[in-house]
Amino acid sequence: MMDSANPFAAPTQSDDFYEQAAPSAEGGSGGAAAAPPPAAPPRPPEPHVPPSTCFATPPSNFGEQAFQDLDLSGPVAPSNGGPAARFDSKALEAGSLASGARVSSPDLAVTVSNPSKQGEGMSAYFTYTVTTRTSLPQYQCGQFSVSRRFRDFDWLHTQLANKYPGAIVPALPEKQDLKNASLKYTGVGMSAELLEQRRAQLQRFMQRVAAHPLLHSAQDLQTFLEASDVQLESWKESTKLKAPALLSTVADVKQGAYSSASRLSSYFTSDGPPSSFEPVSDVPLMQMANYSSALQTQVQAVHKNSKNYIERHNSLSSSMTSLGLALTQLANCEGDASTSLAEGLSQMGVTVDRVASLYNEQAAREKATFDDPLKDYVRLLSACKQAINCRDAALRAYNNARATAAAKKDKLEKLRAAGGKEDKANVVARELSDAEENVRVAKQDYESVAARLDADMVRFQREKLADFKQYIVGFVSLQLEYSQSVQAQWRELLPRLEAIDPASSQQ
C-alpha cells in the first residue's frame, strides 16, 4: 500500500514484492513487439515538483461538515474560519470551458491486456501488454504495443502527479491487492479473477489519463506508451538526475519562504509580518475540500452496502446449490415409492441449480459493473483531495512568501526612519528584493495550480454525472434482467409440480 505520508513515493523493494506472482494463472505469452525506437532522443522532462509539495496538511476545518449540511444554494461563507458551502462547478464552467480546454482526446486510445507471468518464486512478476492507437503526429506509428509491469504504471502516475500539481491524476489500483496473493506464491496460485481485476483497473487508469485534456500530451506518457524497455529505463534515470536541479517549484518557494523567515529574526525582534498583513484566502479551495471529503464518505458508504448486497447473492447461490443437491438426493430416494413425486423433485432440483447459477452470474456482473467502479471512484476522490492539497500547499507557500516580504518591508521602513543605520538598511533592502521575487514566483505557481484544479473540478463534475448515471442505470437493469430470469425458471417449474399425481405412489 502507498505510504500514507507520501502516496507518490518511488517504489521500494517491498513495493516490487507486491506485484510478484504466485504460480501462473492463464494468460498470454508476453507483450507484443515494441514499436521501432525513436529516431531522436525524447525532449527533456518538464519541471519536477517534489511529491511532498502536494501533500501539505489541509486547514483544520477542511471537510468538517456533514454532507447533508452543505448548503448548495446559499452564498459563499466568509473566510472567517466558518464552514464553506459545497463546491459548485457552475461558477467556473463558463470561464474554464470558454478557454478552449479539451474535454477528451479522441486521437489517443489505450488498452491494457494479456497479463503474463515472468520469472519464478520471489523474483516473479506480471507484465501487461499496453496497446496504443493514435493519430497524434508526435507518435512514431498509428498503432503499437509495449510490455509494462506494475512499477512502470506507478512511475508514470508519480511523474504526472509531480509535474502537474493541481491536476486530478487518475488513481492507480492499490498494490495491497496483489500483496496477499503474492505472499501465497508457495501454495496458492494467483486467480484469473484477480488478474482480470488488476488488468481492468490499469486499463481504466490509462484510459482516463489518455482522455485528460492536459495529461494526454505529457512526454512521460508518450515515453511510457512507445519506448522500448531500455529507453524507458534510461528516461526514468534522466528524470531522477534532472529533478533535484529544477527551480521555481512550489517546494522551492515554500522552502525559500521558510529560510527567509529564519534569517529575518537576526535583523529585528519581530517574529512575523506587521499586524496589518492579511493572508490571501481561497474560499473555493475550502468548498472543494468540503465537497470531496463529503462525497468520498458517501460513495464509500454506498460501496460498502453494495458489496454486502452482492455477497448476499453469492451466498444465495451457494445455499441454492446445496438445496438443489438435497432435492436431487430426495428424488432418488423417492424413485421406487412414487415416480411422479420423484420426477417433480428432480425437476425442482434442476431448476434450483439453474437459479443458483443465475444468482452467481448476477453477483459477478454486479461486481464488475457497479461495485468495482464505485471502489475505483473512492480512489479517484482521493486523487481529487490530493490535487486540492497541492493547491493548499501552493497557497500556503504564497502567503508565507508574502508574509516574509511584508516583514522585511516593515523592518526596512523602521531602519530608514530611525536614521544612522544605512548598512543594515542596505542588507534588508537586498533581502526585500529577494523576498519580492519569491512572492512573484509563489504567486505564479499558486495561480497555475489553482487554474489546473478549477478546470479539473469542472471536468470531474461533468464526468461524474455521466459515470454515475451509467452505474445506476446498469445496476437497476441487472436487477430487472435477473429477476425476470429467476421468475421464468420458477414459472416453468410450477406446472410440472402441479402435475404430480398423488395416486401414482407404488404400493
Coordinates of C-alpha atoms in Angstrom, one line a residue:
M1 CA 0.0 0.0 0.0
M2 CA 1.2 3.5 -0.7
D3 CA 2.9 5.4 2.1
S4 CA 0.3 7.5 3.8
A5 CA 2.7 10.4 4.2
N6 CA 3.7 10.3 0.6
P7 CA 1.4 8.2 -1.7
F8 CA 3.5 9.0 -4.7
A9 CA 6.8 7.9 -3.3
A10 CA 9.0 5.9 -5.7
P11 CA 8.6 2.1 -5.4
T12 CA 10.8 0.3 -2.8
Q13 CA 12.0 -3.2 -2.8
S14 CA 8.9 -4.2 -0.7
D15 CA 6.7 -2.5 -3.3
D16 CA 8.2 -4.6 -6.0
F17 CA 7.2 -7.7 -4.0
Y18 CA 3.6 -6.6 -4.1
E19 CA 3.5 -7.4 -7.8
Q20 CA 5.4 -10.6 -7.6
A21 CA 3.5 -13.6 -8.8
A22 CA 2.2 -16.8 -7.4
P23 CA 2.2 -19.8 -9.8
S24 CA 0.8 -18.6 -13.1
A25 CA -2.8 -18.2 -13.9
E26 CA -3.9 -18.4 -17.5
G27 CA -2.6 -15.6 -19.6
G28 CA -0.7 -14.7 -22.7
S29 CA 2.8 -15.4 -23.6
G30 CA 4.1 -11.9 -23.1
G31 CA 3.9 -8.4 -24.6
A32 CA 3.7 -7.7 -28.3
A33 CA 6.6 -6.4 -30.2
A34 CA 7.5 -2.8 -29.3
A35 CA 7.4 0.0 -31.8
P36 CA 10.7 0.9 -33.6
P37 CA 12.9 3.2 -31.4
P38 CA 12.5 6.9 -32.0
A39 CA 15.0 8.5 -34.4
A40 CA 15.9 11.2 -32.0
P41 CA 16.0 11.2 -28.1
P42 CA 12.9 12.5 -26.4
R43 CA 12.8 16.1 -25.3
P44 CA 13.9 16.9 -21.8
P45 CA 11.4 16.3 -19.0
E46 CA 9.2 19.1 -17.7
P47 CA 9.9 20.8 -14.3
H48 CA 9.6 18.4 -11.4
V49 CA 7.7 19.2 -8.2
P50 CA 8.8 17.0 -5.3
P51 CA 6.0 14.8 -4.0
S52 CA 6.0 16.3 -0.6
T53 CA 4.8 19.6 -2.0
C54 CA 1.5 18.2 -2.9
F55 CA 0.5 16.8 0.4
A56 CA 0.5 19.7 2.9
T57 CA -1.9 19.3 5.7
P58 CA -5.2 20.9 4.8
P59 CA -6.8 23.6 7.0
S60 CA -8.3 22.2 10.2
N61 CA -11.8 22.9 9.1
F62 CA -11.5 21.1 5.8
G63 CA -14.2 18.5 5.4
E64 CA -15.8 19.0 8.8
Q65 CA -19.3 19.5 7.5
A66 CA -21.6 16.5 7.1
F67 CA -22.8 16.0 3.5
Q68 CA -26.4 16.9 4.4
D69 CA -25.3 20.2 6.0
L70 CA -23.6 21.5 2.9
D71 CA -25.5 24.4 1.5
L72 CA -26.0 24.2 -2.2
S73 CA -27.9 27.5 -2.7
G74 CA -26.7 30.0 -0.1
P75 CA -23.9 32.5 -0.5
V76 CA -20.3 31.5 0.0
A77 CA -19.3 31.7 3.6
P78 CA -16.8 34.4 4.5
S79 CA -13.2 33.5 5.2
N80 CA -13.5 33.8 9.0
G81 CA -12.9 30.1 9.8
G82 CA -16.6 29.2 9.4
P83 CA -17.7 26.3 7.1
A84 CA -17.8 26.9 3.4
A85 CA -20.6 25.8 1.1
R86 CA -20.4 22.8 -1.2
F87 CA -18.3 23.5 -4.3
D88 CA -20.4 24.2 -7.4
S89 CA -18.7 23.8 -10.8
K90 CA -21.3 26.1 -12.5
A91 CA -19.4 29.1 -11.2
L92 CA -16.3 28.0 -13.0
E93 CA -17.7 26.2 -16.0
A94 CA -18.2 29.2 -18.3
G95 CA -14.7 30.6 -17.9
S96 CA -13.0 27.2 -17.9
L97 CA -14.7 25.8 -21.0
A98 CA -14.5 29.1 -22.8
S99 CA -10.7 28.9 -22.6
G100 CA -10.9 26.0 -25.1
A101 CA -9.9 23.2 -22.8
R102 CA -10.4 19.8 -24.5
V103 CA -12.9 17.6 -22.9
S104 CA -11.1 14.4 -24.0
S105 CA -8.6 13.2 -26.6
P106 CA -10.4 11.2 -29.3
D107 CA -7.0 10.8 -31.0
L108 CA -5.4 8.6 -28.4
A109 CA -6.9 5.2 -27.3
V110 CA -5.0 2.9 -24.9
T111 CA -5.9 -0.7 -23.8
V112 CA -4.2 -3.0 -21.3
S113 CA -4.4 -6.7 -21.9
N114 CA -2.6 -10.1 -21.6
P115 CA -1.3 -10.3 -18.0
S116 CA 1.6 -12.6 -18.2
K117 CA 3.9 -14.1 -15.5
Q118 CA 7.6 -13.5 -15.8
G119 CA 10.1 -15.4 -13.7
E120 CA 9.6 -17.7 -10.8
G121 CA 9.4 -17.5 -7.0
M122 CA 10.3 -14.3 -5.2
S123 CA 11.6 -12.7 -8.4
A124 CA 8.4 -13.3 -10.4
Y125 CA 6.2 -10.5 -11.6
F126 CA 3.4 -9.9 -14.1
T127 CA 3.7 -7.8 -17.3
Y128 CA 0.8 -6.3 -19.3
T129 CA 0.5 -5.5 -22.9
V130 CA -0.2 -1.9 -23.4
T131 CA -1.6 -1.2 -26.9
T132 CA -2.0 2.3 -28.3
R133 CA -3.9 3.5 -31.3
T134 CA -3.4 7.2 -32.2
S135 CA -3.5 9.8 -34.9
L136 CA -1.4 12.3 -33.0
P137 CA 1.7 13.3 -35.1
Q138 CA 4.3 13.1 -32.3
Y139 CA 4.0 9.3 -32.2
Q140 CA 6.1 7.2 -34.5
C141 CA 3.3 4.8 -35.5
G142 CA -0.5 4.7 -35.6
Q143 CA -0.7 1.5 -33.6
F144 CA 1.9 -0.2 -31.4
S145 CA 2.3 -2.3 -28.2
V146 CA 4.7 -2.5 -25.4
S147 CA 5.1 -4.7 -22.3
R148 CA 4.9 -3.0 -19.0
R149 CA 4.9 -4.1 -15.3
F150 CA 3.1 -2.5 -12.4
R151 CA 6.0 -0.5 -11.3
D152 CA 6.1 1.2 -14.7
F153 CA 2.5 2.3 -14.3
D154 CA 3.4 3.5 -10.8
W155 CA 6.3 5.5 -12.2
L156 CA 4.0 7.2 -14.8
H157 CA 1.5 8.0 -12.1
T158 CA 4.2 9.6 -9.9
Q159 CA 5.6 11.6 -12.8
L160 CA 2.2 13.0 -13.8
A161 CA 1.3 13.9 -10.2
N162 CA 4.7 15.6 -9.6
K163 CA 4.8 17.6 -12.8
Y164 CA 1.1 18.7 -12.9
P165 CA 0.3 19.8 -9.3
G166 CA -3.4 20.7 -9.0
A167 CA -4.4 18.3 -11.8
I168 CA -6.6 15.4 -10.8
V169 CA -4.3 12.5 -11.8
P170 CA -6.4 9.3 -12.1
A171 CA -5.7 6.8 -9.3
L172 CA -3.8 3.5 -9.6
P173 CA -5.1 0.3 -8.0
E174 CA -3.7 -0.4 -4.6
K175 CA -0.6 -2.5 -4.5
Q176 CA -2.0 -4.3 -1.5
D177 CA -4.5 -6.1 -3.8
L178 CA -1.7 -8.2 -5.1
K179 CA 0.3 -8.5 -1.9
N180 CA -1.9 -11.1 -0.3
A181 CA -1.8 -13.2 -3.4
S182 CA 1.9 -12.9 -3.8
L183 CA 2.6 -13.9 -0.2
K184 CA 0.9 -17.2 -1.1
Y185 CA 3.1 -17.9 -4.0
T186 CA 4.4 -21.1 -2.5
G187 CA 1.0 -22.7 -2.3
V188 CA -1.9 -20.8 -3.9
G189 CA -1.8 -19.5 -7.4
M190 CA -3.0 -16.0 -8.3
S191 CA -6.5 -16.4 -9.5
A192 CA -7.6 -15.5 -13.0
E193 CA -10.3 -13.2 -11.4
L194 CA -7.6 -11.2 -9.5
L195 CA -5.5 -10.8 -12.6
E196 CA -8.5 -9.7 -14.6
Q197 CA -9.5 -7.2 -11.9
R198 CA -5.9 -5.7 -11.9
R199 CA -5.9 -5.6 -15.7
A200 CA -9.2 -3.8 -15.8
Q201 CA -8.1 -1.3 -13.2
L202 CA -4.9 -0.5 -15.0
Q203 CA -6.8 -0.1 -18.3
R204 CA -9.2 2.3 -16.6
F205 CA -6.2 4.3 -15.3
M206 CA -4.6 4.5 -18.8
Q207 CA -7.9 5.4 -20.5
R208 CA -8.5 8.3 -18.0
V209 CA -5.0 9.6 -18.5
A210 CA -5.4 9.4 -22.3
A211 CA -8.7 11.3 -22.1
H212 CA -7.3 14.0 -19.8
P213 CA -7.0 17.3 -21.7
L214 CA -3.7 18.1 -20.0
L215 CA -2.1 14.8 -19.1
H216 CA -2.6 13.1 -22.5
S217 CA 0.1 15.3 -24.1
A218 CA 2.7 14.7 -21.4
Q219 CA 6.1 13.5 -22.6
D220 CA 6.3 10.9 -19.8
L221 CA 3.1 9.4 -21.1
Q222 CA 4.4 9.2 -24.7
T223 CA 7.6 7.6 -23.5
F224 CA 5.7 5.1 -21.4
L225 CA 3.5 4.2 -24.4
E226 CA 6.1 3.8 -27.2
A227 CA 9.6 3.5 -25.8
S228 CA 11.4 0.2 -25.6
D229 CA 12.3 -1.2 -22.2
V230 CA 15.8 0.1 -22.4
Q231 CA 14.7 3.6 -23.5
L232 CA 12.1 3.7 -20.7
E233 CA 14.7 2.9 -18.0
S234 CA 17.0 5.5 -19.5
W235 CA 14.2 8.1 -19.4
K236 CA 13.5 7.2 -15.8
E237 CA 17.1 7.8 -14.9
S238 CA 17.2 11.1 -16.7
T239 CA 14.2 12.4 -14.7
K240 CA 15.9 11.3 -11.5
L241 CA 19.1 13.2 -12.3
K242 CA 17.4 16.4 -13.5
A243 CA 14.7 16.7 -10.9
P244 CA 16.8 18.0 -8.0
A245 CA 18.3 20.8 -10.1
L246 CA 14.9 22.2 -11.2
L247 CA 13.8 25.5 -9.6
S248 CA 10.6 27.6 -9.5
T249 CA 8.6 24.8 -8.0
V250 CA 6.1 25.1 -5.1
A251 CA 8.6 23.3 -2.8
D252 CA 11.4 25.7 -3.7
V253 CA 9.2 28.7 -3.0
K254 CA 7.9 27.3 0.2
Q255 CA 11.4 26.4 1.4
G256 CA 12.7 29.8 0.4
A257 CA 9.9 31.4 2.4
Y258 CA 10.8 29.5 5.5
S259 CA 14.5 30.2 5.1
S260 CA 13.8 33.9 4.6
A261 CA 11.7 33.8 7.8
S262 CA 14.5 32.3 9.7
R263 CA 17.0 34.9 8.5
L264 CA 14.6 37.6 9.4
S265 CA 15.0 37.0 13.1
S266 CA 18.6 38.1 13.0
Y267 CA 17.7 41.6 12.0
F268 CA 14.8 42.5 14.2
T269 CA 12.9 41.1 17.1
S270 CA 9.5 40.7 15.4
D271 CA 8.8 37.1 14.6
G272 CA 6.2 37.8 11.9
P273 CA 4.8 40.3 9.4
P274 CA 3.2 43.6 10.6
S275 CA -0.3 43.4 12.1
S276 CA -1.8 45.0 9.0
F277 CA -0.8 41.9 6.9
E278 CA -3.7 39.9 5.6
P279 CA -3.1 36.5 4.0
V280 CA -4.8 35.6 0.7
S281 CA -7.9 33.5 1.3
D282 CA -9.2 30.9 -1.1
V283 CA -12.9 30.1 -0.3
P284 CA -13.4 27.9 -3.4
L285 CA -10.5 25.7 -2.1
M286 CA -12.4 25.2 1.2
Q287 CA -15.5 24.4 -0.8
M288 CA -13.8 21.8 -2.9
A289 CA -12.2 20.2 0.1
N290 CA -15.6 20.0 1.9
Y291 CA -17.3 18.6 -1.1
S292 CA -14.7 16.0 -2.0
S293 CA -14.5 14.8 1.6
A294 CA -18.2 14.5 2.0
L295 CA -18.6 12.9 -1.4
Q296 CA -15.9 10.3 -0.7
T297 CA -17.6 9.4 2.6
Q298 CA -20.9 8.8 0.9
V299 CA -19.5 6.9 -2.0
Q300 CA -17.6 4.7 0.5
A301 CA -20.9 4.0 2.3
V302 CA -22.7 3.1 -1.0
H303 CA -19.8 0.8 -1.9
K304 CA -19.8 -0.9 1.5
N305 CA -23.5 -1.7 1.3
S306 CA -23.4 -2.7 -2.4
K307 CA -20.7 -5.1 -1.5
N308 CA -22.9 -6.6 1.2
Y309 CA -25.7 -6.9 -1.3
I310 CA -23.6 -8.6 -3.9
E311 CA -22.3 -11.0 -1.2
R312 CA -25.9 -11.9 -0.4
H313 CA -26.3 -13.0 -4.0
N314 CA -23.2 -15.1 -3.7
S315 CA -24.5 -16.6 -0.5
L316 CA -27.9 -17.3 -2.1
S317 CA -26.1 -19.1 -5.0
S318 CA -24.2 -21.3 -2.6
S319 CA -27.3 -22.1 -0.5
M320 CA -29.4 -22.9 -3.5
T321 CA -26.7 -25.2 -4.9
S322 CA -26.9 -27.2 -1.7
L323 CA -30.6 -27.1 -1.8
G324 CA -30.6 -28.4 -5.4
L325 CA -28.3 -31.3 -4.5
A326 CA -30.5 -32.2 -1.5
L327 CA -33.7 -32.2 -3.7
T328 CA -32.0 -34.4 -6.2
Q329 CA -31.0 -36.9 -3.5
L330 CA -34.5 -36.8 -2.1
A331 CA -35.8 -37.6 -5.6
N332 CA -33.5 -40.6 -5.9
C333 CA -34.9 -41.8 -2.5
E334 CA -38.5 -41.5 -3.7
G335 CA -37.8 -43.1 -7.1
D336 CA -39.2 -46.5 -6.1
A337 CA -42.0 -45.2 -4.0
S338 CA -43.5 -42.5 -6.2
T339 CA -42.3 -41.9 -9.7
S340 CA -44.4 -38.8 -10.2
L341 CA -43.1 -37.2 -7.0
A342 CA -39.6 -38.2 -7.8
E343 CA -39.8 -36.6 -11.2
G344 CA -41.2 -33.4 -9.7
L345 CA -38.4 -33.3 -7.0
S346 CA -35.8 -34.0 -9.6
Q347 CA -37.1 -31.2 -11.9
M348 CA -37.2 -28.9 -8.9
G349 CA -33.5 -29.7 -8.1
V350 CA -32.5 -28.9 -11.7
T351 CA -34.4 -25.6 -11.5
V352 CA -32.9 -24.6 -8.2
D353 CA -29.4 -25.3 -9.7
R354 CA -30.2 -23.0 -12.6
V355 CA -31.4 -20.3 -10.2
A356 CA -28.2 -20.7 -8.2
S357 CA -26.2 -20.2 -11.4
L358 CA -28.2 -17.1 -12.2
Y359 CA -27.5 -15.6 -8.8
N360 CA -23.8 -16.4 -9.1
E361 CA -23.7 -14.8 -12.6
Q362 CA -25.7 -11.8 -11.3
A363 CA -23.2 -11.2 -8.5
A364 CA -20.3 -11.3 -10.9
R365 CA -21.9 -8.8 -13.2
E366 CA -22.9 -6.5 -10.3
K367 CA -19.3 -6.5 -9.1
A368 CA -17.9 -5.7 -12.5
T369 CA -20.4 -3.0 -13.4
F370 CA -21.3 -1.4 -10.1
D371 CA -19.1 -2.4 -7.1
D372 CA -15.7 -2.2 -8.8
P373 CA -16.4 1.2 -10.4
L374 CA -17.5 2.5 -7.1
K375 CA -14.3 1.3 -5.4
D376 CA -12.4 3.0 -8.2
Y377 CA -14.3 6.2 -7.6
V378 CA -13.3 6.2 -4.0
R379 CA -9.7 6.2 -5.2
L380 CA -10.4 8.9 -7.8
L381 CA -11.8 11.1 -5.0
S382 CA -8.6 10.5 -3.1
A383 CA -6.8 11.9 -6.1
C384 CA -9.2 14.9 -6.0
K385 CA -8.2 15.5 -2.4
Q386 CA -4.5 15.2 -3.3
A387 CA -5.0 17.8 -6.0
I388 CA -6.7 20.1 -3.5
N389 CA -3.8 19.6 -1.1
C390 CA -1.5 20.8 -3.9
R391 CA -3.5 24.0 -4.2
D392 CA -3.4 24.4 -0.4
A393 CA 0.3 23.9 -0.3
A394 CA 0.8 26.5 -3.1
L395 CA -1.4 29.0 -1.3
R396 CA 0.5 28.5 2.0
A397 CA 3.8 29.0 0.1
Y398 CA 2.4 32.2 -1.5
N399 CA 1.2 33.5 1.9
N400 CA 4.5 32.6 3.6
A401 CA 6.4 34.5 0.8
R402 CA 4.1 37.5 1.2
A403 CA 4.4 37.5 5.0
T404 CA 8.2 37.4 4.7
A405 CA 8.3 40.3 2.2
A406 CA 5.9 42.3 4.3
A407 CA 8.0 41.8 7.4
K408 CA 11.2 42.9 5.6
K409 CA 9.4 45.9 4.1
D410 CA 8.2 46.9 7.6
K411 CA 11.7 46.5 9.0
L412 CA 13.3 48.5 6.2
E413 CA 10.9 51.4 6.8
K414 CA 11.8 51.4 10.5
L415 CA 15.5 51.3 9.8
R416 CA 15.3 54.2 7.4
A417 CA 13.0 56.2 9.8
A418 CA 15.5 55.7 12.6
G419 CA 18.4 57.0 10.6
G420 CA 22.1 56.2 11.0
K421 CA 21.6 52.5 10.1
E422 CA 22.3 52.6 6.4
D423 CA 24.4 49.4 6.4
K424 CA 21.6 47.4 8.0
A425 CA 19.1 49.1 5.8
N426 CA 21.0 48.1 2.7
V427 CA 21.2 44.5 3.8
V428 CA 17.4 44.4 4.5
A429 CA 16.7 46.1 1.1
R430 CA 18.6 43.4 -0.7
E431 CA 16.7 40.8 1.2
L432 CA 13.4 42.5 0.5
S433 CA 14.2 42.4 -3.2
D434 CA 14.8 38.6 -3.0
A435 CA 11.6 38.2 -0.9
E436 CA 9.6 40.1 -3.5
E437 CA 10.9 37.8 -6.2
N438 CA 9.9 34.9 -4.1
V439 CA 6.4 36.4 -3.9
R440 CA 6.2 36.7 -7.7
V441 CA 7.3 33.1 -8.3
A442 CA 5.0 31.8 -5.5
K443 CA 2.0 33.7 -6.9
Q444 CA 2.7 32.4 -10.4
D445 CA 2.9 28.8 -9.0
Y446 CA -0.2 29.2 -7.0
E447 CA -2.2 30.6 -9.9
S448 CA -1.0 27.8 -12.1
V449 CA -2.1 25.1 -9.6
A450 CA -5.4 26.9 -8.9
A451 CA -6.2 27.1 -12.6
R452 CA -5.5 23.4 -13.1
L453 CA -7.7 22.4 -10.2
D454 CA -10.5 24.7 -11.3
A455 CA -10.6 23.2 -14.8
D456 CA -10.3 19.6 -13.5
M457 CA -13.1 20.0 -10.9
V458 CA -15.4 21.3 -13.7
R459 CA -14.4 18.2 -15.7
F460 CA -14.8 15.9 -12.8
Q461 CA -18.3 17.2 -12.0
R462 CA -19.4 16.7 -15.6
E463 CA -17.9 13.2 -16.0
K464 CA -19.1 12.1 -12.6
L465 CA -22.7 12.8 -13.7
A466 CA -22.3 10.6 -16.8
D467 CA -20.4 7.9 -14.9
F468 CA -22.9 7.6 -12.1
K469 CA -25.8 7.6 -14.5
Q470 CA -24.2 4.6 -16.2
Y471 CA -23.6 2.8 -12.9
I472 CA -27.1 3.1 -11.5
V473 CA -28.9 2.5 -14.8
G474 CA -26.8 -0.6 -15.3
F475 CA -27.4 -1.8 -11.7
V476 CA -31.2 -1.4 -12.0
S477 CA -31.2 -3.0 -15.4
L478 CA -29.4 -6.0 -14.0
Q479 CA -31.9 -6.4 -11.2
L480 CA -34.7 -6.4 -13.7
E481 CA -33.0 -8.8 -16.1
Y482 CA -32.2 -11.4 -13.4
S483 CA -35.5 -11.0 -11.6
Q484 CA -37.2 -11.8 -14.8
S485 CA -34.9 -14.8 -15.5
V486 CA -35.4 -16.2 -12.0
Q487 CA -39.2 -15.8 -12.3
A488 CA -39.2 -17.5 -15.7
Q489 CA -37.4 -20.5 -14.1
W490 CA -40.0 -20.8 -11.3
R491 CA -42.9 -20.2 -13.7
E492 CA -41.7 -23.0 -15.9
L493 CA -41.3 -25.3 -12.9
L494 CA -44.7 -24.7 -11.3
P495 CA -46.9 -26.6 -13.8
R496 CA -44.7 -29.7 -13.5
L497 CA -45.0 -29.7 -9.8
E498 CA -48.8 -29.2 -10.0
A499 CA -48.9 -32.2 -12.3
I500 CA -47.6 -34.5 -9.6
D501 CA -50.2 -37.4 -9.3
P502 CA -50.9 -38.3 -5.7
A503 CA -52.3 -41.6 -6.9
S504 CA -49.1 -42.6 -8.6
S505 CA -47.4 -43.9 -5.4
Q506 CA -46.5 -47.6 -5.7
Q507 CA -47.8 -50.0 -3.1

